[in-house]
XYZ file of C-alpha atoms in Angstrom:
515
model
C 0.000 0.000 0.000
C 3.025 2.425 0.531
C 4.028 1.744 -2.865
C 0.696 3.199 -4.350
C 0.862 5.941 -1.989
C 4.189 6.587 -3.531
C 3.263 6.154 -7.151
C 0.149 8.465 -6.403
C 2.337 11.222 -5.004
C 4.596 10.923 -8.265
C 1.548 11.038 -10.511
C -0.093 14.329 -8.718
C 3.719 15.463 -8.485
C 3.692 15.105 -12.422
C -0.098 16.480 -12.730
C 1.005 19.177 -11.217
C 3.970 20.365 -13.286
C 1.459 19.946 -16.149
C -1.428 22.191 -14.832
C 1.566 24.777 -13.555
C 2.928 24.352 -16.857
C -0.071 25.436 -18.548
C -0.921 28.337 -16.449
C -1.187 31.801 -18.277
C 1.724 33.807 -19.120
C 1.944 37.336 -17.154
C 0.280 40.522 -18.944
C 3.502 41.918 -19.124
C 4.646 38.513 -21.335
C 1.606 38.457 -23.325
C 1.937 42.178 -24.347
C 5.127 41.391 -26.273
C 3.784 37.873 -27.467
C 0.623 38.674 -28.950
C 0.107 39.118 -32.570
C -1.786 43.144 -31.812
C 1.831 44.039 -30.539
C 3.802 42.192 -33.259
C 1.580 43.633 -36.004
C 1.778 47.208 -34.388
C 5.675 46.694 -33.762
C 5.977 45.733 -37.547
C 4.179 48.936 -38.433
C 6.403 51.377 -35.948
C 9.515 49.842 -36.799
C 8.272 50.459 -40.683
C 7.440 54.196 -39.703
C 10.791 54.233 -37.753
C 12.750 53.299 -41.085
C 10.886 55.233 -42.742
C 11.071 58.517 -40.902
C 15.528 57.241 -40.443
C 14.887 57.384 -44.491
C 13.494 60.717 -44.658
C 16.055 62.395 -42.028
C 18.635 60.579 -43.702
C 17.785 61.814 -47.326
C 17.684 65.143 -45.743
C 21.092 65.331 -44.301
C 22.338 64.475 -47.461
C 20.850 66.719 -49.479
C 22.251 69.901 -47.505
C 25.057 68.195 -47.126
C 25.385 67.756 -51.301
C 23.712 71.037 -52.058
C 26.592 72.420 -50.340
C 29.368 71.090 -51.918
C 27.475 71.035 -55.475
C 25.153 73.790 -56.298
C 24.049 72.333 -59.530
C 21.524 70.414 -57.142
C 19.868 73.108 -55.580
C 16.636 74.548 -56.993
C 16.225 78.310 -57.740
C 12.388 78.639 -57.569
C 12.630 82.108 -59.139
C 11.624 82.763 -63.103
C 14.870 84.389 -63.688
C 17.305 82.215 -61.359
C 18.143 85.438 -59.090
C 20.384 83.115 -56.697
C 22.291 81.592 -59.477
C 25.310 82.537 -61.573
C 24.490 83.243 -64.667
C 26.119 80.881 -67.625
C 28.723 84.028 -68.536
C 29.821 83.809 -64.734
C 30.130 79.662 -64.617
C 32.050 80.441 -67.666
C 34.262 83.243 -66.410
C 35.201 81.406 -62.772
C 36.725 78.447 -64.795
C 39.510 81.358 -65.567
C 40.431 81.604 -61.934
C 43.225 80.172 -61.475
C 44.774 81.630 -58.413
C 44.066 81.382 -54.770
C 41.474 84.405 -53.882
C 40.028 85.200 -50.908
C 36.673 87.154 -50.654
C 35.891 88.827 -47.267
C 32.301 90.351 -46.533
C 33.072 93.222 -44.118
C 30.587 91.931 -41.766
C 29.015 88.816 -40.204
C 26.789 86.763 -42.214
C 23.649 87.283 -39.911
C 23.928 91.305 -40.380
C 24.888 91.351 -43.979
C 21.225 89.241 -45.303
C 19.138 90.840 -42.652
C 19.978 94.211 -44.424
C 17.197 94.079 -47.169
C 16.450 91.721 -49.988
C 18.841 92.722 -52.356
C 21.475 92.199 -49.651
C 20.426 88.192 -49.527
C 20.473 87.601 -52.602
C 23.986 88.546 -52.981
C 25.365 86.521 -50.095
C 23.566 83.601 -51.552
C 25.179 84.716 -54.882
C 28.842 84.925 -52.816
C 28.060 81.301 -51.561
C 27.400 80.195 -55.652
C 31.175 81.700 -56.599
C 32.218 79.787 -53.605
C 30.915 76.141 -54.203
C 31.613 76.502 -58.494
C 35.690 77.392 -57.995
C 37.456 75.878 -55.554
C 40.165 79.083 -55.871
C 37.773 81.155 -53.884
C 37.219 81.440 -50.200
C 34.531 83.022 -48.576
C 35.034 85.022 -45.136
C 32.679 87.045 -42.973
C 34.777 90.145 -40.810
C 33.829 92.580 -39.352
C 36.945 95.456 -39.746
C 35.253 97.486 -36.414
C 35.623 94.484 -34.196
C 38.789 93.552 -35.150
C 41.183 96.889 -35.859
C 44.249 94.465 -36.772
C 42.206 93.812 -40.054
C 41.849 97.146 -41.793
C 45.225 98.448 -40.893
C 46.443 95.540 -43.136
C 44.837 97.115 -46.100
C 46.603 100.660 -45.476
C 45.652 101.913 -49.947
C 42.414 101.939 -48.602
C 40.813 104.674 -46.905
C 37.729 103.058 -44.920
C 36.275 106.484 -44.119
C 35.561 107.945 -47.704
C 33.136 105.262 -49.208
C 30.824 102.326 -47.893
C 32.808 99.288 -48.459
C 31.058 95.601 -48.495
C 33.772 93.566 -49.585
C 37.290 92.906 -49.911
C 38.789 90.676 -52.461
C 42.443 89.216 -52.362
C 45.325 87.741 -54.185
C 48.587 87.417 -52.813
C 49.553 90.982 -51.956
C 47.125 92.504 -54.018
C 43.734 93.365 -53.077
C 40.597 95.790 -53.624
C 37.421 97.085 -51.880
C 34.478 96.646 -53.447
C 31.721 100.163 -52.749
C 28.011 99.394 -51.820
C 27.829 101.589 -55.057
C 29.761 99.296 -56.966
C 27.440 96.326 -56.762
C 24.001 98.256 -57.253
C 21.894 99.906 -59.902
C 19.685 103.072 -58.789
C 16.865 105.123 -60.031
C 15.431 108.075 -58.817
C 11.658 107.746 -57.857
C 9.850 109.837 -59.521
C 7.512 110.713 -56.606
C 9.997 110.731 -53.808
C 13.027 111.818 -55.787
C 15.145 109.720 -53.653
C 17.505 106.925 -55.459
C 16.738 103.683 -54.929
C 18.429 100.035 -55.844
C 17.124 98.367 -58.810
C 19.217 96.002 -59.526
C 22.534 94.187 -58.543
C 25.454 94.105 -60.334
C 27.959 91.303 -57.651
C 28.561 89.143 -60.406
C 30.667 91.892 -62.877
C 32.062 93.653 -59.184
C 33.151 90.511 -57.724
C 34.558 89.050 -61.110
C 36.124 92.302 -62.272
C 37.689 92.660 -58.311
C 39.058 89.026 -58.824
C 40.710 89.832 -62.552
C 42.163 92.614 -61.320
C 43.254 91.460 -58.249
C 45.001 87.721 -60.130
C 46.510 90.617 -62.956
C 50.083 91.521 -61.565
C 50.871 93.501 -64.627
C 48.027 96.017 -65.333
C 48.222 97.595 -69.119
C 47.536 101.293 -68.968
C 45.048 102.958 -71.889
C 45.035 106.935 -71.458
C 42.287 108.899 -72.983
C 42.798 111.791 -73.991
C 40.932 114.693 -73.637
C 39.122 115.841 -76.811
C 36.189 118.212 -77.512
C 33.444 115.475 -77.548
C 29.573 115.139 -77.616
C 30.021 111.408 -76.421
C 30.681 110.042 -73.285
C 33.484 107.344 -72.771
C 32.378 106.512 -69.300
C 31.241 103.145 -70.027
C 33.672 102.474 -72.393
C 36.298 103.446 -69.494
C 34.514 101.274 -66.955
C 34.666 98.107 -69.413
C 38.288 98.598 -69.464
C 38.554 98.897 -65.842
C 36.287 96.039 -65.226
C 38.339 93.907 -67.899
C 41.590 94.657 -65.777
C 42.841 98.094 -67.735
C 44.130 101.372 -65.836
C 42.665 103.729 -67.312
C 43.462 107.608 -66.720
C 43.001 110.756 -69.109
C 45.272 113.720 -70.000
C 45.421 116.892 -71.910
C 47.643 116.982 -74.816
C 47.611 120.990 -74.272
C 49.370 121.061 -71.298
C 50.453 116.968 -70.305
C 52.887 114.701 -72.026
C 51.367 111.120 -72.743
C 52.755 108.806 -69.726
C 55.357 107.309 -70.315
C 53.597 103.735 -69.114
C 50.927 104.207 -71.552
C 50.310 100.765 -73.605
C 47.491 102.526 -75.523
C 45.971 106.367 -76.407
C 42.664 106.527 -77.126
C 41.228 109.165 -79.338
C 37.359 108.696 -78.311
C 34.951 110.554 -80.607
C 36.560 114.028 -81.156
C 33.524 116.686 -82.579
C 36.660 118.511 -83.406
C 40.224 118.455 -84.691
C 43.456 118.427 -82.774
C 46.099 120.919 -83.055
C 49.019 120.364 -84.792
C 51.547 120.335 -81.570
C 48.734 117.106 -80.504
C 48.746 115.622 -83.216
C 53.035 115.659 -83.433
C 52.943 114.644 -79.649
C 50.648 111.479 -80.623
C 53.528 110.658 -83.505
C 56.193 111.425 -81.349
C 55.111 108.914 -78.949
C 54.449 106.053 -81.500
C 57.802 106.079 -83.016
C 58.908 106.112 -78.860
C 62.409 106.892 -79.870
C 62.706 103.984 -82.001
C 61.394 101.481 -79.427
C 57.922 101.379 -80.588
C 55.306 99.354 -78.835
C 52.584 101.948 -78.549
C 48.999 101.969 -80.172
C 46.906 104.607 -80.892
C 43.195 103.580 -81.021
C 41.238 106.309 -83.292
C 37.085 105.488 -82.517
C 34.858 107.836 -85.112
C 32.177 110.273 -83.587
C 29.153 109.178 -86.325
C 28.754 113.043 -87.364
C 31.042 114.521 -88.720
C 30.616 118.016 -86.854
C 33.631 119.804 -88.178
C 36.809 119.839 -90.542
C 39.484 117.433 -89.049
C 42.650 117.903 -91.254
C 45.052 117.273 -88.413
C 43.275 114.349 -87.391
C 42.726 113.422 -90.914
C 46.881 113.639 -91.866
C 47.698 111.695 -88.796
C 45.645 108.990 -89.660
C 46.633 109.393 -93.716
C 50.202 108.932 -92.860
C 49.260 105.615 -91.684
C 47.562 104.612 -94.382
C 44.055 105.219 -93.577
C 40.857 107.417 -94.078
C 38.047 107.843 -92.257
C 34.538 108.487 -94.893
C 32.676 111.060 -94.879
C 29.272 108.896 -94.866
C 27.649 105.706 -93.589
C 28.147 102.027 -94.532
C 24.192 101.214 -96.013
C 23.753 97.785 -96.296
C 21.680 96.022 -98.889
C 22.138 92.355 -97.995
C 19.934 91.750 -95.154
C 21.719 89.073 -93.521
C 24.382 91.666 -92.936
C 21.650 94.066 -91.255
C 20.680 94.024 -87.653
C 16.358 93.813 -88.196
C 15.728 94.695 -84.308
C 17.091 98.063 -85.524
C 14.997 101.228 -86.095
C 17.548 101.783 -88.961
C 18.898 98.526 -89.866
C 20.335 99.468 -93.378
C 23.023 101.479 -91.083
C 23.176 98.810 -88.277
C 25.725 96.798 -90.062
C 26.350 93.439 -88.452
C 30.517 93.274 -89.769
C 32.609 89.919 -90.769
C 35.753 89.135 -89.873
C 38.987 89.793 -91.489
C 42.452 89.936 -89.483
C 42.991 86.470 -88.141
C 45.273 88.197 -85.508
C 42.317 89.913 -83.513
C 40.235 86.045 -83.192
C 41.953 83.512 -82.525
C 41.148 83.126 -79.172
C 37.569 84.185 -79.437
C 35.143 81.768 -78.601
C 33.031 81.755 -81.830
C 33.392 83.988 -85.063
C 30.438 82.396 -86.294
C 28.904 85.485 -84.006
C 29.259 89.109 -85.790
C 30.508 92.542 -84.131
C 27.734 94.976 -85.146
C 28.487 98.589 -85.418
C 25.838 101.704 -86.031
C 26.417 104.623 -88.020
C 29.699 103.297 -88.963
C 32.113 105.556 -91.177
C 33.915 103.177 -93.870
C 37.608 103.143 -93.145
C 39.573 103.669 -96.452
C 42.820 101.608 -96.894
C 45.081 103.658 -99.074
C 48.272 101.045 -99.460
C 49.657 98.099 -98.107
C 50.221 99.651 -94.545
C 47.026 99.134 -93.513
C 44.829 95.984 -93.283
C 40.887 95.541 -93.085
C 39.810 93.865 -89.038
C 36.036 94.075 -89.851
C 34.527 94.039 -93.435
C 30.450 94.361 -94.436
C 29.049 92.548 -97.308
C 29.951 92.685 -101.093
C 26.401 94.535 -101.302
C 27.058 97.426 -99.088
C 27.450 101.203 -100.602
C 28.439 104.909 -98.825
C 25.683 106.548 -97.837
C 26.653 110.246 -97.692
C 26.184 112.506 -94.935
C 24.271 114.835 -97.362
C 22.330 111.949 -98.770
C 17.908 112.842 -98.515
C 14.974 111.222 -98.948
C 15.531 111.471 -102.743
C 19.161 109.527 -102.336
C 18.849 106.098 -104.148
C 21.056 103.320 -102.690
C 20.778 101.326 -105.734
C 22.564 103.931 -107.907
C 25.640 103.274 -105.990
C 28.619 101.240 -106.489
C 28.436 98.112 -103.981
C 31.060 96.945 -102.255
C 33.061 95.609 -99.480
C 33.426 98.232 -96.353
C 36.090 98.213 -93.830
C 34.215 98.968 -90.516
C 37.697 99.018 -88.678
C 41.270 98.617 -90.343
C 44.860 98.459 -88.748
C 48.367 99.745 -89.528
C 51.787 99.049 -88.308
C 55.083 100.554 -87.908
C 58.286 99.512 -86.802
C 61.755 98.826 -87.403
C 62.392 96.506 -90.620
C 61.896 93.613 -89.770
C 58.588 94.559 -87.068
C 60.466 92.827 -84.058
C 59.354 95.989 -82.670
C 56.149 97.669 -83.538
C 53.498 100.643 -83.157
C 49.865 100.612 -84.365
C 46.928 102.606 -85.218
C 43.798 101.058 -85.512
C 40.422 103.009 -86.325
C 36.924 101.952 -85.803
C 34.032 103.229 -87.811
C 32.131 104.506 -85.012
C 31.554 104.951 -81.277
C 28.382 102.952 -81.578
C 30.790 100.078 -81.656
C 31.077 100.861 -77.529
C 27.796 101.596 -76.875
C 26.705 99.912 -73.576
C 23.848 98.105 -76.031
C 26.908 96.821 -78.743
C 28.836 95.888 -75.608
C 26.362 93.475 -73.743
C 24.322 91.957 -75.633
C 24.836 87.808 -76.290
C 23.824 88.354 -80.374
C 26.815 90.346 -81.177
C 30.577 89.955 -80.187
C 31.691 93.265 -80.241
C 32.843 92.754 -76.193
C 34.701 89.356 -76.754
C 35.751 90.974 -80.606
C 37.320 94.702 -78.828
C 38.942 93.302 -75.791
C 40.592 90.532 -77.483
C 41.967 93.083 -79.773
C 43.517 94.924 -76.714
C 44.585 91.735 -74.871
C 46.317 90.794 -77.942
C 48.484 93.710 -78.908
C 48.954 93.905 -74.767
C 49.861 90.051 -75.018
C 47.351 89.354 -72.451
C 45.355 86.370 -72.003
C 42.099 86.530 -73.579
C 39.365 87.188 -70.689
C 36.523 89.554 -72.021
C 34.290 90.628 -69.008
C 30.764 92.150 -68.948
C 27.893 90.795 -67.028
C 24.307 91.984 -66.542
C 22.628 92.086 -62.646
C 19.784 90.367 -61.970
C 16.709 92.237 -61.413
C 15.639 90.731 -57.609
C 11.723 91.057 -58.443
C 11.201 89.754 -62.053
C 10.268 86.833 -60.689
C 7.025 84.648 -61.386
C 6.834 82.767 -58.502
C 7.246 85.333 -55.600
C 10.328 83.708 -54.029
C 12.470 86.428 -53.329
C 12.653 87.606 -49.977
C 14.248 86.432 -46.812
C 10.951 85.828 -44.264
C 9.931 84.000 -47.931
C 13.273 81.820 -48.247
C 13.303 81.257 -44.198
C 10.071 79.957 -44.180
C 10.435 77.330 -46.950
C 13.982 76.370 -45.250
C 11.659 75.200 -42.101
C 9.162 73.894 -43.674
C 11.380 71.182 -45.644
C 14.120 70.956 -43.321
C 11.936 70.626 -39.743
C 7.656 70.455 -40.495
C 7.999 67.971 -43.116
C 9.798 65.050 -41.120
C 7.761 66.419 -38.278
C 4.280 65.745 -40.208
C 6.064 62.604 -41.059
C 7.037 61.252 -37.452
C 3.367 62.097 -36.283
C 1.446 60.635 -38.535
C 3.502 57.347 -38.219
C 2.915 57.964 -34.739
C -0.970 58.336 -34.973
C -0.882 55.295 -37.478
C 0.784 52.864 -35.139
C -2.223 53.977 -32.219
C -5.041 53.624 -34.684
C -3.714 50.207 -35.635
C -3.574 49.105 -32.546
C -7.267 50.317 -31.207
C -8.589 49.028 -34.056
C -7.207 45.013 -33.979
C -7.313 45.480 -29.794
């Protein structure tokens, strides 16, 4: 009987484990074990991934859009916070360390006004496409040591906003250097319409990377035209340019070229010997005199005239009147006498990007070669004739002789064999300069003109004229900074925001719903 006791114990012993052994897991164990949690666990670790994902992507594209800026979007009609093509084009030239300093932190210098944004985001464009140029925020007022560096510049006459540097050269770059203004017509106050950073900061950076500037002297002539813009292209294309008297001044002595811009009227003769005295340069040479036509002939030139005669050359008394259209410009109110020129002197473009574009000129003079001394640089068609200044509305261009015009012409003297050598080269007409002929992408009159100087200065070939951006021509409205802020925290903070809550409220309505 104690043996069945025993085996009876063992048995309930054994019953026991079994019934224990079934017993319900604890709340806390069933949580994790039932298929509600799994499911919802599935679904937040899928929203987890997917919000990892979306952070992720985001990091990476700052962090790409900040080291390429071909992968940022300009949401503006006219891309006003990116470099134009002419600018992508011009950096690739840059081929010397340059450092560009905003005279203030970065905070201070967008919070200024629109205008003032979009150049810093402009600064930040030159800075990601070359890696020759470093951007710096200073602020000269905190930290004297700075400005006494830069002792050529006086920081109490003008409103500087940047410095640019290369090596031991540098310049300051005005407030009215990078702006356009126009006076309100109700207010009569000036106000900006337009930015100009590109052309400052590029012409600052050519001039700065140019150790040996060419100088061009004007000289001062009776003159209805003015040769400020043509004086700032030269600047702006790395050119000193000053001005002189021939009545009282001798030409300097450093002077690479003379200009002889427009003259109404004629020179004396004691000019006009100064002028040849100073291209023969005691045998030595190296000096051109560049003779641009006023379009009207307002008074007898025959010092001018002889001068340029000795060299080979005349300047017409008339206009070059095209007949073949394709030589005309159409967009003209006068396109007979808007003559779109060919080229002729291989010297003058061989480094120009394309002669398949033509170098227009307006109210051009023909330019008469008298002899072998001289050579054609610009020609019109076969079908052009003069059309004299005297010419009326009874003047028939068909009676006429056609032929081939010279629009500009060059001559050359030197010693025999022209190892060293002194020029004269005259242009039709002033129209050739005009701040129209001189930016605009149909024509090549910029690229066409400075390679001509850069040439005869044996210069590298860098032709430099850009256009602002107007800040409000803009379709979508994207423009200023509250504008640009708020889009930055929208896409960089609410987005993945919106994302992690709604994963959030996903995961709880999943789990309501199957609990």
């Amino acid at each position: 009987m104690k043996d069945n006791k025993d085996i009876e114990k063992v048995v309930t012993s054994d019953e026991k484990s079994e019934v224990k052994s079934k017993k319900k897991p604890s709340k806390f164990a069933a949580f994790f074990t039932s298929k509600k949690t799994k499911r919802g666990g599935v679904a937040l670790l899928l929203t987890i991934i997917f919000i990892a994902a979306v952070v992720g992507l985001n990091i990476l594209a700052t962090m790409l859009t900040n080291r390429e800026s071909s992968l940022t979007v300009d949401f503006t009609a006219n891309r006003v916070y990116k470099l134009t093509d002419n600018s992508l084009e011009q950096v690739k030239n840059i081929n010397k360390d340059v450092t560009v300093y905003v005279l203030t932190d970065e905070a201070n210098f967008e919070s200024i006004n629109d205008y003032y944004l979009q150049i810093n985001k402009l600064l930040h464009e030159f800075e990601k496409n070359c890696d020759k140029i470093t951007l710096k925020y200073i602020s000269p007022s905190s930290d004297p040591t700075f400005a006494s560096k830069y002792s050529d510049i006086n920081w109490y006459t003008a409103s500087y906003v940047l410095l640019v540097e290369c090596g031991e050269n540098y310049v300051a770059v005005e407030e009215a250097d990078l702006f356009t203004y126009e006076q309100d017509e109700s207010s009569g106050e000036y106000v900006i319409t337009d930015q100009k950073l590109e052309q400052a900061l590029l012409s600052a950076i050519l001039n700065v990377m140019t150790t040996d500037k060419v100088v061009i002297t004007m000289l001062e002539l009776n003159t209805n035209m003015d040769p400020t813009y043509f004086m700032n292209t030269m600047s702006n294309n790395a050119f000193t340019v000053n001005s002189v008297s021939l009545l009282s001044e001798e030409i300097p002595a450093d002077s690479s070229f003379v200009v002889m811009y427009a003259p109404a009227t004629d020179i004396t003769e004691e000019e006009s010997e100064r002028i040849a005295k100073w291209l023969e340069n005691d045998g030595e040479y190296g000096h051109t005199l560049v003779y641009i036509a006023n379009p009207i002939k307002y008074a007898e030139t025959p010092n001018i005239d002889l001068l340029l005669e000795n060299w080979s050359m005349v300047v017409s008394d008339g206009w070059v009147y095209e007949q073949d259209e394709s030589h005309m410009s159409l967009y003209s109110d006068e396109p007979a006498i808007t003559t779109l020129f060919n080229y002729e002197n291989v010297e003058f473009t061989e480094t120009l990007k394309s002669t398949e574009i033509p170098v227009i000129i307006s109210r051009c003079r023909p330019i008469e070669i008298l002899d072998s001394g001289a050579a054609t640089m610009l020609t019109s068609s076969e079908s052009a004739v003069l059309c004299p200044f005297s010419a009326d509305a009874s003047w028939d261009p068909t009676q006429e002789t056609p032929q081939k015009l010279n629009g500009a012409a060059v001559s050359t003297r030197g010693n025999a064999d022209l190892t060293k050598k002194s020029n004269i080269i005259a242009i039709g007409s002033v129209d050739a300069f005009s701040d129209v002929a001189l930016t605009s992408a149909n024509v090549n009159n910029l690229d066409y003109f400075i390679n001509m100087f850069n040439t005869i200065a044996k210069r590298e070939n860098i032709a430099l004229t850009i256009e602002g951006t107007k800040l409000y021509d803009n379709e979508l409205g994207i423009a200023s900074a509250s504008t640009i802020n708020t889009l930055s925290v929208i896409v960089r903070y609410i987005i993945p925001l919106a994302v992690i809550v709604t994963g959030i409220a996903m995961w709880i309505y999943r789990r309501k719903k199957n609990g």
